[in-house]
Amino acid sequence: MSAPTMRIGKVLISEADIARRVAELGKTITEQYRGQPLVALAVLKGSFVFAADLLRSIDTPLAVEFIGLRSYIGGRTSTSGVVEITQDVKYPLGGHHVLVVEDIVDTGLTLDYLIKNLATRNPLSIKIAALLHKPARTLKPIPIDYLGFDIPDEFVVGYGLDYDGRYRNLPHIAVLEPNDGQMGLFHSR
Ligand code: PRP
């Protein structure tokens, strides 16, 4: 069976609502880490937009690092269950607090893997900032220290999130829908 063609549906979270919440998170994170050695670790690719906005709203010195992880491949809309490191951190994390920046926590498999992996690098602490969380899809519960929004079990794109490599540049979070309306064939991220 061929994959359904997709279209952008309703706006789930507007640009203004995202900006407001990101500013709040930035303020909280600033208070938490002021005067502490901090590395913000953005998980590529999806978090690049959220990270760019969040880190500019944090008013304390930090280093920025990137790690490439991938669990959704090609036109799939559900996790493959296998996490792959596509680009590793170059900066030593020992002696620093690590703030992982993610766009979405869905099943939790990606962050479960990453947290265990980072722990072997002896950081002072590991905390999670995630813009979106889909509680209905949890397989591995992840403690999200700084959460933007809980969302329903729908496949979302925009503000860094893609479908098959597209839509990351939308300024808001939108729901992606199959053109034929057959949602039953379609699993969400
Ligand atoms: C997305 C997202 C998270 C992960 C969350 O990444 O950025 O890393 O899925 O899903 P999970 O909680 O079910 O593990 P994706 O694999 O789509 O790669 P991308 O960031 O490059 O788009």
GROMACS .gro file of C-alpha atoms and ligand atoms in nm:
model
  211
    1MET     CA    1   0.000   0.000   0.000
    2SER     CA    2   0.144   0.343  -0.090
    3ALA     CA    3   0.173   0.618   0.174
    4PRO     CA    4  -0.112   0.873   0.170
    5THR     CA    5  -0.033   1.224   0.045
    6MET     CA    6  -0.045   1.478   0.323
    7ARG     CA    7  -0.166   1.832   0.378
    8ILE     CA    8  -0.128   2.092   0.651
    9GLY     CA    9  -0.436   2.102   0.875
   10LYS     CA   10  -0.528   2.328   1.165
   11VAL     CA   11  -0.283   2.541   1.363
   12LEU     CA   12  -0.245   2.372   1.700
   13ILE     CA   13  -0.013   2.628   1.865
   14SER     CA   14   0.029   2.977   1.724
   15GLU     CA   15   0.354   3.163   1.679
   16ALA     CA   16   0.252   3.408   1.955
   17ASP     CA   17   0.167   3.131   2.203
   18ILE     CA   18   0.499   2.961   2.135
   19ALA     CA   19   0.689   3.288   2.185
   20ARG     CA   20   0.512   3.355   2.515
   21ARG     CA   21   0.582   3.007   2.654
   22VAL     CA   22   0.943   3.001   2.533
   23ALA     CA   23   1.008   3.333   2.711
   24GLU     CA   24   0.864   3.189   3.035
   25LEU     CA   25   1.081   2.880   3.008
   26GLY     CA   26   1.388   3.093   2.939
   27LYS     CA   27   1.326   3.296   3.252
   28THR     CA   28   1.284   2.986   3.470
   29ILE     CA   29   1.596   2.825   3.324
   30THR     CA   30   1.796   3.145   3.379
   31GLU     CA   31   1.704   3.146   3.747
   32GLN     CA   32   1.788   2.777   3.781
   33TYR     CA   33   2.136   2.788   3.627
   34ARG     CA   34   2.265   3.139   3.706
   35GLY     CA   35   2.637   3.120   3.788
   36GLN     CA   36   2.663   2.749   3.701
   37PRO     CA   37   2.864   2.585   3.421
   38LEU     CA   38   2.597   2.502   3.164
   39VAL     CA   39   2.596   2.327   2.828
   40ALA     CA   40   2.275   2.345   2.625
   41LEU     CA   41   2.261   2.036   2.408
   42ALA     CA   42   2.026   2.073   2.114
   43VAL     CA   43   1.904   1.749   1.960
   44LEU     CA   44   1.914   1.775   1.581
   45LYS     CA   45   1.742   1.816   1.367
   46GLY     CA   46   1.400   1.892   1.511
   47SER     CA   47   1.502   2.118   1.800
   48PHE     CA   48   1.697   2.375   1.600
   49VAL     CA   49   1.418   2.635   1.590
   50PHE     CA   50   1.312   2.588   1.954
   51ALA     CA   51   1.676   2.592   2.065
   52ALA     CA   52   1.747   2.915   1.876
   53ASP     CA   53   1.457   3.092   2.046
   54LEU     CA   54   1.494   2.932   2.391
   55LEU     CA   55   1.867   2.994   2.422
   56ARG     CA   56   1.826   3.361   2.329
   57SER     CA   57   1.576   3.392   2.614
   58ILE     CA   58   1.825   3.249   2.868
   59ASP     CA   59   2.020   3.528   3.035
   60THR     CA   60   2.320   3.343   3.179
   61PRO     CA   61   2.641   3.227   3.009
   62LEU     CA   62   2.623   2.885   2.844
   63ALA     CA   63   2.791   2.673   2.580
   64VAL     CA   64   2.584   2.532   2.294
   65GLU     CA   65   2.642   2.185   2.159
   66PHE     CA   66   2.453   1.971   1.910
   67ILE     CA   67   2.386   1.600   1.891
   68GLY     CA   68   2.221   1.439   1.592
   69LEU     CA   69   1.971   1.165   1.673
   70ARG     CA   70   1.722   1.003   1.446
   71SER     CA   71   1.440   0.761   1.510
   72TYR     CA   72   1.184   0.847   1.242
   73ILE     CA   73   1.299   0.755   0.896
   74GLY     CA   74   1.173   0.855   0.549
   75GLY     CA   75   0.797   0.902   0.523
   76ARG     CA   76   0.728   0.715   0.847
   77THR     CA   77   0.510   0.881   1.108
   78SER     CA   78   0.576   0.638   1.391
   79THR     CA   79   0.911   0.571   1.555
   80SER     CA   80   1.132   0.296   1.417
   81GLY     CA   81   1.223   0.219   1.781
   82VAL     CA   82   1.591   0.229   1.690
   83VAL     CA   83   1.781   0.545   1.784
   84GLU     CA   84   2.080   0.635   1.571
   85ILE     CA   85   2.347   0.895   1.655
   86THR     CA   86   2.404   1.083   1.332
   87GLN     CA   87   2.641   1.344   1.486
   88ASP     CA   88   2.803   1.328   1.829
   89VAL     CA   89   2.899   1.599   2.081
   90LYS     CA   90   3.253   1.735   2.049
   91TYR     CA   91   3.260   1.920   2.385
   92PRO     CA   92   3.350   1.729   2.706
   93LEU     CA   93   3.042   1.731   2.930
   94GLY     CA   94   3.217   1.641   3.257
   95GLY     CA   95   3.199   1.925   3.512
   96HIS     CA   96   2.901   2.089   3.339
   97HIS     CA   97   2.527   2.083   3.384
   98VAL     CA   98   2.364   1.959   3.064
   99LEU     CA   99   2.031   2.098   2.946
  100VAL     CA  100   1.899   1.879   2.666
  101VAL     CA  101   1.679   2.076   2.425
  102GLU     CA  102   1.422   1.872   2.232
  103ASP     CA  103   1.133   1.967   2.008
  104ILE     CA  104   0.904   1.680   2.108
  105VAL     CA  105   0.884   1.387   2.347
  106ASP     CA  106   0.656   1.127   2.194
  107THR     CA  107   0.723   0.766   2.295
  108GLY     CA  108   1.022   0.881   2.504
  109LEU     CA  109   1.251   0.623   2.340
  110THR     CA  110   1.487   0.887   2.198
  111LEU     CA  111   1.543   1.068   2.528
  112ASP     CA  112   1.557   0.745   2.726
  113TYR     CA  113   1.847   0.643   2.504
  114LEU     CA  114   2.011   0.987   2.514
  115ILE     CA  115   1.989   1.032   2.892
  116LYS     CA  116   2.155   0.694   2.949
  117ASN     CA  117   2.422   0.776   2.693
  118LEU     CA  118   2.495   1.121   2.842
  119ALA     CA  119   2.515   0.982   3.196
  120THR     CA  120   2.827   0.787   3.095
  121ARG     CA  121   2.998   1.121   3.017
  122ASN     CA  122   2.982   1.237   3.385
  123PRO     CA  123   2.796   1.569   3.363
  124LEU     CA  124   2.703   1.746   3.690
  125SER     CA  125   2.336   1.701   3.602
  126ILE     CA  126   2.108   1.627   3.307
  127LYS     CA  127   1.779   1.813   3.264
  128ILE     CA  128   1.533   1.822   2.978
  129ALA     CA  129   1.367   2.114   2.802
  130ALA     CA  130   1.106   2.002   2.549
  131LEU     CA  131   0.864   2.219   2.357
  132LEU     CA  132   0.603   1.945   2.312
  133HIS     CA  133   0.498   1.629   2.492
  134LYS     CA  134   0.243   1.375   2.381
  135PRO     CA  135   0.139   1.188   2.697
  136ALA     CA  136  -0.088   0.946   2.510
  137ARG     CA  137   0.211   0.795   2.329
  138THR     CA  138   0.444   0.733   2.624
  139LEU     CA  139   0.639   0.408   2.619
  140LYS     CA  140   0.929   0.531   2.836
  141PRO     CA  141   0.826   0.800   3.089
  142ILE     CA  142   1.073   1.090   3.072
  143PRO     CA  143   1.098   1.356   3.346
  144ILE     CA  144   1.062   1.679   3.148
  145ASP     CA  145   1.198   1.961   3.363
  146TYR     CA  146   1.097   2.248   3.133
  147LEU     CA  147   0.794   2.170   2.916
  148GLY     CA  148   0.629   2.397   2.664
  149PHE     CA  149   0.298   2.223   2.591
  150ASP     CA  150   0.124   1.889   2.632
  151ILE     CA  151  -0.046   1.806   2.301
  152PRO     CA  152  -0.302   1.549   2.185
  153ASP     CA  153  -0.211   1.241   1.984
  154GLU     CA  154  -0.192   1.403   1.641
  155PHE     CA  155   0.098   1.421   1.398
  156VAL     CA  156   0.237   1.773   1.417
  157VAL     CA  157   0.479   1.969   1.202
  158GLY     CA  158   0.636   2.313   1.201
  159TYR     CA  159   0.870   2.511   1.430
  160GLY     CA  160   1.141   2.256   1.353
  161LEU     CA  161   0.927   1.942   1.326
  162ASP     CA  162   0.908   1.772   0.988
  163TYR     CA  163   0.722   1.518   0.786
  164ASP     CA  164   0.963   1.346   0.546
  165GLY     CA  165   1.204   1.641   0.574
  166ARG     CA  166   0.946   1.914   0.504
  167TYR     CA  167   0.754   2.177   0.701
  168ARG     CA  168   1.029   2.250   0.957
  169ASN     CA  169   1.016   2.618   0.854
  170LEU     CA  170   0.651   2.679   0.950
  171PRO     CA  171   0.649   2.941   1.228
  172HIS     CA  172   0.372   2.763   1.423
  173ILE     CA  173   0.279   2.405   1.516
  174ALA     CA  174   0.023   2.258   1.276
  175VAL     CA  175  -0.150   1.923   1.243
  176LEU     CA  176  -0.064   1.715   0.938
  177GLU     CA  177  -0.352   1.525   0.780
  178PRO     CA  178  -0.373   1.264   0.507
  179ASN     CA  179  -0.545   1.401   0.195
  180ASP     CA  180  -0.781   1.105   0.175
  181GLY     CA  181  -0.890   1.160   0.538
  182GLN     CA  182  -0.803   0.801   0.637
  183MET     CA  183  -0.656   0.878   0.976
  184GLY     CA  184  -0.694   0.516   1.080
  185LEU     CA  185  -0.398   0.416   0.862
  186PHE     CA  186  -0.188   0.686   1.012
  187HIS     CA  187   0.007   0.682   1.337
  188SER     CA  188   0.126   0.994   1.508
  189ARG     CA  189   0.473   1.098   1.613
  190PRP     C1  190   1.187   1.339   1.666
  190PRP     C2  191   1.208   1.441   1.775
  190PRP     C3  192   1.263   1.360   1.889
  190PRP     C4  193   1.200   1.224   1.868
  190PRP     C5  194   1.089   1.205   1.967
  190PRP     O1  195   1.308   1.319   1.599
  190PRP     O2  196   1.297   1.541   1.735
  190PRP     O3  197   1.403   1.351   1.885
  190PRP     O4  198   1.148   1.222   1.735
  190PRP     O5  199   1.027   1.080   1.949
  190PRP     P1  200   1.025   0.966   2.059
  190PRP     O6  201   0.992   1.030   2.192
  190PRP     O7  202   0.914   0.874   2.010
  190PRP     O8  203   1.158   0.897   2.059
  190PRP     P2  204   1.318   1.250   1.455
  190PRP     O9  205   1.363   1.109   1.471
  190PRP    O10  206   1.192   1.273   1.378
  190PRP    O11  207   1.439   1.326   1.387
  190PRP     P3  208   1.455   1.482   1.354
  190PRP    O12  209   1.470   1.553   1.487
  190PRP    O13  210   1.578   1.489   1.272
  190PRP    O14  211   1.331   1.527   1.279
   0.00000   0.00000   0.00000
